[in-house]
Coordinates of C-alpha atoms and ligand atoms in Angstrom, one line a residue:
M1 CA 34.8 -18.3 -22.3
N2 CA 33.5 -14.9 -23.5
V3 CA 29.8 -14.7 -23.7
L4 CA 28.0 -11.9 -25.5
V5 CA 24.8 -11.1 -23.7
I6 CA 22.1 -9.5 -25.9
N7 CA 18.9 -7.8 -24.7
C8 CA 17.1 -6.9 -27.9
G9 CA 14.1 -4.6 -28.1
S10 CA 12.2 -3.3 -31.1
S11 CA 14.4 -0.3 -31.6
S12 CA 17.2 -0.9 -29.2
L13 CA 19.8 -3.5 -28.4
K14 CA 21.7 -3.7 -25.1
F15 CA 24.9 -5.8 -25.0
Q16 CA 27.6 -6.9 -22.6
L17 CA 30.6 -9.0 -23.3
I18 CA 31.3 -11.1 -20.2
N19 CA 34.1 -13.5 -19.4
A20 CA 31.8 -16.1 -18.0
E21 CA 34.5 -17.8 -15.9
S22 CA 36.0 -14.8 -14.2
E23 CA 32.6 -13.0 -14.4
E24 CA 34.4 -9.9 -15.5
V25 CA 32.5 -7.5 -17.8
L26 CA 34.9 -6.8 -20.7
A27 CA 32.7 -4.2 -22.5
K28 CA 29.1 -3.0 -22.6
G29 CA 26.8 -0.7 -24.5
I30 CA 23.6 0.0 -26.3
C31 CA 22.4 0.5 -29.9
E32 CA 19.4 2.9 -30.0
R33 CA 17.1 4.2 -32.7
I34 CA 17.5 1.1 -34.8
G35 CA 15.3 1.5 -37.9
I36 CA 15.2 5.3 -37.4
D37 CA 18.8 6.5 -37.7
G38 CA 21.0 4.7 -35.3
R39 CA 23.3 5.5 -32.3
L40 CA 25.9 3.3 -30.7
T41 CA 27.2 3.8 -27.1
Y42 CA 30.1 1.6 -26.3
Q43 CA 32.2 1.3 -23.2
P44 CA 35.2 -1.0 -22.7
E45 CA 35.9 -2.0 -19.1
G46 CA 38.0 0.8 -17.5
G47 CA 37.7 2.9 -20.6
E48 CA 35.9 5.9 -21.8
K49 CA 32.3 5.8 -23.0
E50 CA 32.1 6.4 -26.8
K51 CA 29.0 7.6 -28.6
S52 CA 28.7 7.5 -32.4
E53 CA 25.9 8.0 -34.9
K54 CA 25.7 5.0 -37.3
A55 CA 23.1 4.1 -39.9
M56 CA 21.2 1.1 -38.5
P57 CA 18.3 0.3 -40.8
T58 CA 18.0 -3.2 -39.1
H59 CA 19.3 -5.1 -36.1
T60 CA 21.8 -6.8 -38.3
E61 CA 23.7 -3.6 -38.9
A62 CA 23.4 -2.9 -35.1
I63 CA 25.1 -6.2 -34.3
Q64 CA 27.7 -5.6 -37.0
F65 CA 28.6 -2.3 -35.3
V66 CA 28.7 -4.0 -31.9
I67 CA 31.2 -6.6 -33.2
E68 CA 33.3 -3.9 -34.9
A69 CA 33.5 -2.0 -31.6
L70 CA 34.4 -5.2 -29.6
T71 CA 37.2 -6.1 -32.1
N72 CA 38.4 -2.6 -32.8
P73 CA 42.3 -2.7 -32.6
E74 CA 42.4 0.4 -30.3
T75 CA 39.3 0.3 -28.1
G76 CA 38.1 -3.2 -28.6
V77 CA 38.5 -6.0 -26.0
V78 CA 38.9 -9.1 -28.2
N79 CA 41.1 -9.7 -31.3
S80 CA 38.5 -11.4 -33.4
L81 CA 35.0 -12.8 -33.5
D82 CA 36.4 -16.3 -32.6
E83 CA 37.0 -15.0 -29.1
I84 CA 33.2 -14.6 -28.6
R85 CA 32.4 -18.2 -27.9
A86 CA 28.6 -18.0 -27.2
V87 CA 25.7 -15.6 -27.2
G88 CA 23.1 -15.4 -24.5
H89 CA 19.8 -13.8 -25.5
R90 CA 17.3 -12.4 -23.0
M91 CA 13.8 -13.6 -24.1
V92 CA 10.7 -12.1 -22.5
H93 CA 8.0 -14.7 -22.9
G94 CA 8.5 -18.5 -23.0
G95 CA 4.8 -19.2 -22.2
E96 CA 4.4 -22.7 -20.8
K97 CA 6.9 -24.1 -23.2
F98 CA 10.1 -23.1 -21.4
A99 CA 10.7 -23.8 -17.7
S100 CA 14.5 -23.2 -18.1
S101 CA 17.1 -21.7 -20.5
V102 CA 17.8 -23.6 -23.7
V103 CA 20.3 -23.8 -26.5
I104 CA 18.6 -22.1 -29.5
T105 CA 17.6 -24.4 -32.3
D106 CA 15.1 -24.0 -35.2
E107 CA 12.6 -25.8 -33.0
V108 CA 13.2 -23.4 -30.1
K109 CA 12.8 -20.4 -32.4
K110 CA 9.5 -21.8 -33.6
A111 CA 8.3 -22.4 -30.1
V112 CA 9.2 -18.8 -29.1
E113 CA 7.4 -17.6 -32.1
E114 CA 4.3 -19.4 -31.0
C115 CA 4.4 -17.3 -27.8
N116 CA 4.4 -14.0 -29.8
D117 CA 0.8 -13.5 -29.0
L118 CA 1.6 -13.3 -25.3
A119 CA 4.2 -10.6 -25.8
P120 CA 3.6 -9.0 -29.1
L121 CA 6.0 -6.1 -28.5
H122 CA 8.9 -8.1 -27.0
N123 CA 9.2 -11.6 -28.4
P124 CA 9.4 -10.7 -32.1
A125 CA 12.1 -8.2 -31.2
N126 CA 14.0 -10.9 -29.3
L127 CA 13.8 -13.2 -32.3
I128 CA 15.1 -10.5 -34.6
G129 CA 18.1 -10.2 -32.3
V130 CA 18.7 -13.9 -32.6
A131 CA 18.4 -13.8 -36.4
A132 CA 20.8 -10.9 -36.6
C133 CA 23.4 -12.7 -34.5
E134 CA 23.0 -15.9 -36.6
N135 CA 23.6 -13.9 -39.8
L136 CA 27.0 -12.7 -38.5
M137 CA 28.0 -15.6 -36.3
P138 CA 26.5 -18.7 -37.9
N139 CA 28.7 -21.1 -35.9
T140 CA 28.5 -19.6 -32.5
P141 CA 26.1 -21.4 -30.1
M142 CA 23.3 -19.3 -28.7
V143 CA 21.2 -19.7 -25.6
A144 CA 17.7 -18.3 -24.8
V145 CA 17.1 -17.2 -21.2
F146 CA 13.5 -16.4 -20.5
D147 CA 12.0 -13.9 -18.1
T148 CA 9.1 -16.2 -17.5
A149 CA 11.0 -19.5 -17.0
F150 CA 11.7 -19.2 -13.2
H151 CA 8.0 -18.8 -12.5
Q152 CA 6.9 -22.0 -14.3
T153 CA 7.0 -23.8 -10.9
M154 CA 4.0 -21.8 -9.8
P155 CA 1.1 -24.2 -9.0
P156 CA -2.3 -23.8 -10.8
K157 CA -3.9 -22.3 -7.8
A158 CA -1.4 -19.4 -8.1
Y159 CA -1.5 -19.0 -11.9
M160 CA -5.1 -19.5 -12.8
Y161 CA -7.4 -16.5 -13.1
G162 CA -11.0 -16.6 -12.0
L163 CA -12.1 -16.7 -15.7
P164 CA -13.8 -19.5 -17.7
Y165 CA -11.4 -22.4 -17.9
E166 CA -11.7 -22.7 -21.7
Y167 CA -9.7 -19.4 -22.1
Y168 CA -6.8 -21.1 -20.4
E169 CA -7.1 -24.2 -22.6
K170 CA -7.7 -22.3 -25.9
Y171 CA -5.6 -19.1 -25.4
K172 CA -3.3 -19.9 -22.5
V173 CA -4.7 -17.0 -20.5
R174 CA -3.0 -17.5 -17.1
R175 CA -0.5 -15.8 -14.9
Y176 CA 3.1 -16.1 -16.1
G177 CA 5.2 -13.6 -14.2
F178 CA 8.3 -11.8 -15.4
H179 CA 11.8 -10.6 -14.1
G180 CA 12.4 -14.4 -13.5
T181 CA 16.1 -14.1 -14.2
S182 CA 16.5 -11.4 -11.6
H183 CA 14.3 -13.1 -8.9
S184 CA 16.3 -16.4 -9.4
F185 CA 19.7 -14.6 -9.3
V186 CA 18.9 -12.6 -6.2
S187 CA 17.1 -15.3 -4.2
K188 CA 20.1 -17.7 -4.7
R189 CA 22.4 -15.0 -3.4
A190 CA 20.1 -14.4 -0.5
A191 CA 20.3 -18.1 0.5
E192 CA 24.1 -17.8 0.6
L193 CA 23.8 -14.7 2.8
L194 CA 21.4 -16.6 5.1
G195 CA 23.9 -19.5 5.3
K196 CA 21.1 -21.9 4.3
A197 CA 20.6 -24.4 1.5
Y198 CA 18.7 -22.7 -1.4
D199 CA 16.1 -25.5 -1.3
E200 CA 15.4 -24.9 2.4
T201 CA 14.6 -21.1 2.3
K202 CA 11.5 -19.0 2.3
T203 CA 12.4 -15.7 0.5
I204 CA 10.4 -12.8 -0.8
V205 CA 12.1 -10.8 -3.5
C206 CA 11.0 -7.3 -4.3
H207 CA 12.3 -6.4 -7.7
L208 CA 11.5 -2.7 -7.8
G209 CA 12.5 -0.9 -10.9
N210 CA 10.7 0.9 -13.7
G211 CA 8.8 -2.4 -13.9
S212 CA 8.3 -3.9 -10.5
S213 CA 7.3 -7.3 -9.2
V214 CA 7.4 -9.3 -6.0
T215 CA 8.0 -13.1 -5.9
A216 CA 7.6 -15.7 -3.2
V217 CA 10.5 -18.2 -3.5
L218 CA 9.8 -21.3 -1.5
N219 CA 12.6 -23.9 -1.3
G220 CA 14.3 -22.4 -4.3
K221 CA 11.2 -22.3 -6.5
S222 CA 8.9 -19.5 -7.4
V223 CA 5.4 -20.3 -6.0
D224 CA 3.8 -16.9 -6.7
T225 CA 4.6 -13.6 -8.3
S226 CA 2.8 -10.3 -8.7
M227 CA 2.9 -9.9 -12.5
G228 CA 0.5 -11.9 -14.6
L229 CA -0.3 -12.7 -18.2
T230 CA 1.5 -9.4 -18.9
P231 CA 3.7 -7.1 -16.8
L232 CA 0.7 -4.8 -16.1
E233 CA -0.6 -6.8 -13.1
G234 CA 0.6 -6.4 -9.5
L235 CA 2.5 -3.5 -8.0
V236 CA 2.0 0.1 -8.9
M237 CA 4.9 0.8 -11.2
G238 CA 6.7 3.7 -12.9
T239 CA 3.8 4.3 -15.4
R240 CA 1.8 1.0 -15.1
C241 CA -1.3 0.9 -12.8
G242 CA -0.8 -2.6 -11.4
D243 CA -3.9 -4.3 -9.8
I244 CA -7.1 -2.3 -10.4
D245 CA -10.8 -3.1 -10.5
P246 CA -11.1 -4.4 -14.1
A247 CA -14.5 -2.5 -14.4
I248 CA -12.5 0.7 -14.4
M249 CA -11.7 0.0 -18.0
E250 CA -15.3 0.1 -19.1
F251 CA -15.9 3.2 -16.9
L252 CA -13.0 5.1 -18.4
A253 CA -13.9 4.0 -21.9
H254 CA -17.3 5.5 -21.5
K255 CA -16.2 8.7 -19.7
L256 CA -13.3 9.4 -22.1
D257 CA -14.9 7.9 -25.3
L258 CA -11.9 5.6 -25.8
D259 CA -11.5 2.2 -27.4
V260 CA -9.6 -0.7 -25.8
D261 CA -6.2 0.5 -27.1
G262 CA -6.9 4.0 -25.7
V263 CA -7.7 2.7 -22.3
M264 CA -4.7 0.3 -22.4
K265 CA -2.4 3.2 -23.2
I266 CA -3.6 5.0 -20.0
L267 CA -3.0 1.9 -17.9
N268 CA 0.4 1.2 -19.3
K269 CA 1.9 4.6 -19.9
D270 CA 0.0 7.3 -18.0
S271 CA -0.6 5.6 -14.7
G272 CA 1.6 4.3 -11.8
V273 CA 3.5 6.8 -9.8
Y274 CA 3.8 9.0 -12.9
G275 CA 0.0 9.3 -13.0
L276 CA -0.4 9.5 -9.3
S277 CA 2.1 12.3 -9.0
G278 CA 0.0 14.3 -11.5
G279 CA 2.5 13.6 -14.4
L280 CA 5.5 14.9 -12.4
S281 CA 7.8 11.9 -13.0
S282 CA 8.0 8.1 -13.0
D283 CA 11.5 8.4 -11.6
F284 CA 11.8 7.9 -7.9
R285 CA 14.7 10.4 -7.7
D286 CA 12.4 13.1 -8.8
L287 CA 9.5 11.9 -6.6
T288 CA 11.8 11.8 -3.6
D289 CA 13.0 15.4 -4.2
A290 CA 9.4 16.6 -4.7
S291 CA 8.2 14.7 -1.6
L292 CA 10.9 16.2 0.6
A293 CA 9.9 19.6 -0.8
G294 CA 6.3 19.0 0.3
D295 CA 4.6 18.0 -2.9
K296 CA 1.5 16.2 -1.8
K297 CA 0.9 14.1 -4.9
A298 CA 4.5 12.9 -5.0
Q299 CA 4.2 11.9 -1.4
I300 CA 1.0 10.0 -2.1
A301 CA 2.5 8.3 -5.1
M302 CA 5.4 7.0 -3.0
E303 CA 3.1 5.9 -0.2
V304 CA 0.8 4.0 -2.6
F305 CA 3.8 2.3 -4.1
S306 CA 5.3 1.2 -0.8
Y307 CA 1.9 0.2 0.6
R308 CA 1.2 -2.1 -2.3
V309 CA 4.7 -3.7 -1.9
A310 CA 3.9 -4.3 1.8
K311 CA 0.5 -5.9 0.9
Y312 CA 2.1 -8.3 -1.5
I313 CA 4.8 -9.2 1.1
G314 CA 2.0 -9.9 3.6
A315 CA 0.2 -12.1 1.1
Y316 CA 3.3 -14.1 0.3
V317 CA 4.1 -14.7 4.0
A318 CA 0.7 -16.3 4.1
V319 CA 1.3 -18.3 0.9
M320 CA 4.6 -19.7 2.3
N321 CA 3.4 -20.0 5.9
G322 CA 6.4 -17.9 7.0
V323 CA 9.4 -16.1 5.6
D324 CA 13.2 -16.1 6.3
D325 CA 14.2 -13.0 4.5
I326 CA 13.0 -10.1 2.3
V327 CA 15.2 -8.8 -0.4
F328 CA 15.2 -5.5 -2.2
T329 CA 16.7 -5.2 -5.6
A330 CA 16.7 -3.3 -8.9
G331 CA 16.8 0.5 -9.4
I332 CA 14.4 1.5 -6.6
G333 CA 15.0 -1.5 -4.3
E334 CA 18.8 -1.0 -4.4
N335 CA 18.8 2.8 -4.1
D336 CA 15.7 4.3 -2.5
D337 CA 16.0 4.3 1.2
I338 CA 12.7 6.0 1.8
V339 CA 10.7 3.3 -0.1
R340 CA 12.6 0.5 1.8
E341 CA 11.8 2.2 5.1
Q342 CA 8.2 2.8 4.2
V343 CA 7.8 -0.9 3.2
C344 CA 9.5 -2.2 6.3
S345 CA 7.4 0.0 8.6
Y346 CA 4.5 -2.4 8.0
L347 CA 6.4 -5.5 8.8
G348 CA 7.2 -5.2 12.5
Y349 CA 4.7 -8.0 13.3
L350 CA 6.8 -10.4 11.3
G351 CA 9.6 -9.9 13.7
I352 CA 11.6 -7.6 11.4
E353 CA 13.9 -5.2 13.3
F354 CA 14.9 -2.8 10.6
N355 CA 18.2 -0.9 10.8
T356 CA 17.0 2.6 9.9
E357 CA 20.4 4.2 10.4
L358 CA 22.2 1.7 8.1
N359 CA 19.4 2.1 5.5
K360 CA 19.8 5.9 5.3
G361 CA 21.5 6.8 2.1
L362 CA 22.5 3.2 1.2
R363 CA 22.7 2.8 -2.5
G364 CA 23.5 -0.1 -4.7
K365 CA 25.5 -2.1 -2.2
E366 CA 24.9 -5.6 -0.9
T367 CA 23.9 -5.1 2.7
E368 CA 21.9 -6.7 5.5
L369 CA 19.4 -4.1 6.6
S370 CA 18.0 -6.0 9.6
M371 CA 19.4 -5.8 13.1
P372 CA 21.6 -8.8 14.1
G373 CA 18.8 -10.4 16.3
S374 CA 16.0 -9.8 13.7
K375 CA 13.8 -13.0 13.3
V376 CA 13.4 -12.2 9.6
K377 CA 16.3 -10.8 7.7
V378 CA 16.1 -7.9 5.2
F379 CA 18.8 -7.6 2.5
V380 CA 19.6 -5.3 -0.3
I381 CA 21.1 -7.4 -3.1
P382 CA 22.0 -5.7 -6.4
T383 CA 20.6 -7.7 -9.3
N384 CA 22.6 -8.5 -12.4
E385 CA 20.5 -10.0 -15.1
E386 CA 23.3 -9.9 -17.7
L387 CA 25.6 -12.0 -15.4
A388 CA 22.8 -14.4 -14.8
I389 CA 22.3 -14.8 -18.5
A390 CA 26.1 -15.3 -19.0
R391 CA 26.2 -18.0 -16.3
E392 CA 23.2 -19.9 -17.8
T393 CA 24.8 -19.6 -21.2
L394 CA 28.2 -20.9 -20.0
E395 CA 26.5 -23.9 -18.3
L396 CA 24.4 -24.9 -21.3
V397 CA 27.2 -24.4 -23.9
R398 CA 29.6 -26.5 -21.7
K399 CA 27.1 -29.3 -21.7
Ligands
ADP401 P1 14.4 -1.0 -15.5 O1 15.5 -2.0 -15.7 O2 13.0 -1.7 -15.3 O3 14.3 0.0 -16.6 P2 15.8 -0.2 -13.1 O4 15.8 -1.4 -12.3 O5 17.0 0.3 -13.8 O6 14.6 -0.3 -14.2 O7 15.2 1.0 -12.2 C1 15.0 2.3 -12.8 C2 14.4 3.1 -11.7 O8 15.1 3.1 -10.5 C3 14.3 4.6 -12.0 O9 13.2 5.0 -12.8 C4 14.3 5.3 -10.7 O10 12.9 5.3 -10.3 C5 14.9 4.3 -9.7 N1 16.2 4.8 -9.3 C6 17.4 4.7 -9.9 N2 18.4 5.3 -9.1 C7 17.8 5.8 -8.0 C8 18.2 6.5 -6.8 N3 19.5 6.8 -6.7 N4 17.3 6.8 -5.9 C9 16.0 6.4 -6.1 N5 15.5 5.8 -7.2 C10 16.4 5.4 -8.1

C-alpha cells in the first residue's frame, strides 16, 4: 500500500511517497514559498532531483503539483492517483485529546482545531494540508499522527507546572512534549538492539536536531520529556534558549524596552547555540569548524549544549531509577561525534564505557557506541519520522 506522508507548514509542505509494506521510499520532495510564489523540489527514488518554479497561491495548488509530479509519465512513480491508497499527516499538537494516531474524520478535525491555541503556528497549517488533500483525494483515507501523542503517558507529577491549578483546568497549561513520533520510533528500535521486550526497557532518547528534546521511556512509555507546553522548554537548541529563569523575560523587557512578543522573539529565534556563539550559526557543522579553529564562543555554545543534555540524562536516570541504554538521534545526535563524546564524558558513573574510537567521524549510521562490557549501552539510531507515520497510517487504514 502506497502512503503519501505530508508534513505541512504555513508556507511549506514536505512529502514522501512510501510503500508501507516494503518500507521503500518511492519519491520525496518539498513545496516551498506557498502563498508567496512557489517552488517544487521533487526526487524519485534513484532519480535526479528536479526543481521547478510553480505558482502556489495556496496549499491546494502545492498538493496538485505534488500529485502531478508523482504521476508524471516520465519521472513519476505511480500511474494514477488510485495507487496512493492513504495519506498520513504529521500533526504537531493533539493536546490531551489524542494519545495515539487516528483516522481523520470531521470530529477529529474539530478536536485538532480546538488545540490551535496551543500551537498557533503549526496546527492551522497542518489542517490546511488536510483540507488540500481532501479537495483532491476525497475518497482516500487520511490519518493524523501527532508529535505530542507519545508523551500522553506522562504522569501528572511530570506534566504539571508549579502554577495555579486553575490555569491547567481553564487553559490546559501543562507540559506536553514534542518529537513523540521520533522518540517512539527510536526507542522501539533500541529495544530490538538491546534484545529485550519493549515493555521491559529503560531508555533515554536524545533527539538532537534544530529542535532538541530528551525523553525518558520506561517500559515502552514516555514518562518525562524535556519540551513543555511549547517546544521552547528544555535543552539549549539551535536558536531556542531552553530552560531559563522566567524572570529574565521581565528583566530583558525593561532593559531593551520590549513587549512580550519582542522578548519571545529573542528566546525563540536569537538564542540557543546561535545566540551563545555570538550569532555565528545555529548549525553544528559551522560551530564545530569554528570550535576547532579556536573560536571561544563557539566552544562555549557546544559545551553548554552538551552539558544541558547530560543534566537531563542524569535527571531521567533518577526518574526511572536506572537506565539500560541512551540513544542519540536526529541531525546532531546522528552526526556530531564531538557532542556525543562531550555528553558521554559526564556519564562514566552510570557504568558507560564509551567507544571513543568508534565514535570518531561516525555519521548517520545505526551503531552501538558503548564497549561490549558496558553496563549501560549507547546507540546511534537514525530517526525516520516519515516511515513511522507511514507505518501508523498503514496499521490504522488496514483496521
Ligand atoms: P530539524 O528536523 O529539527 O530541522 P535535523 O534533525 O535535520 O533538524 O537536524 C539539523 C541539524 O543537525 C543542523 O542544524 C545541524 O546542526 C546538525 N547537523 C546535520 N548534519 C551534521 C553533521 N554532519 N555534523 C554535525 N551536525 C550536523
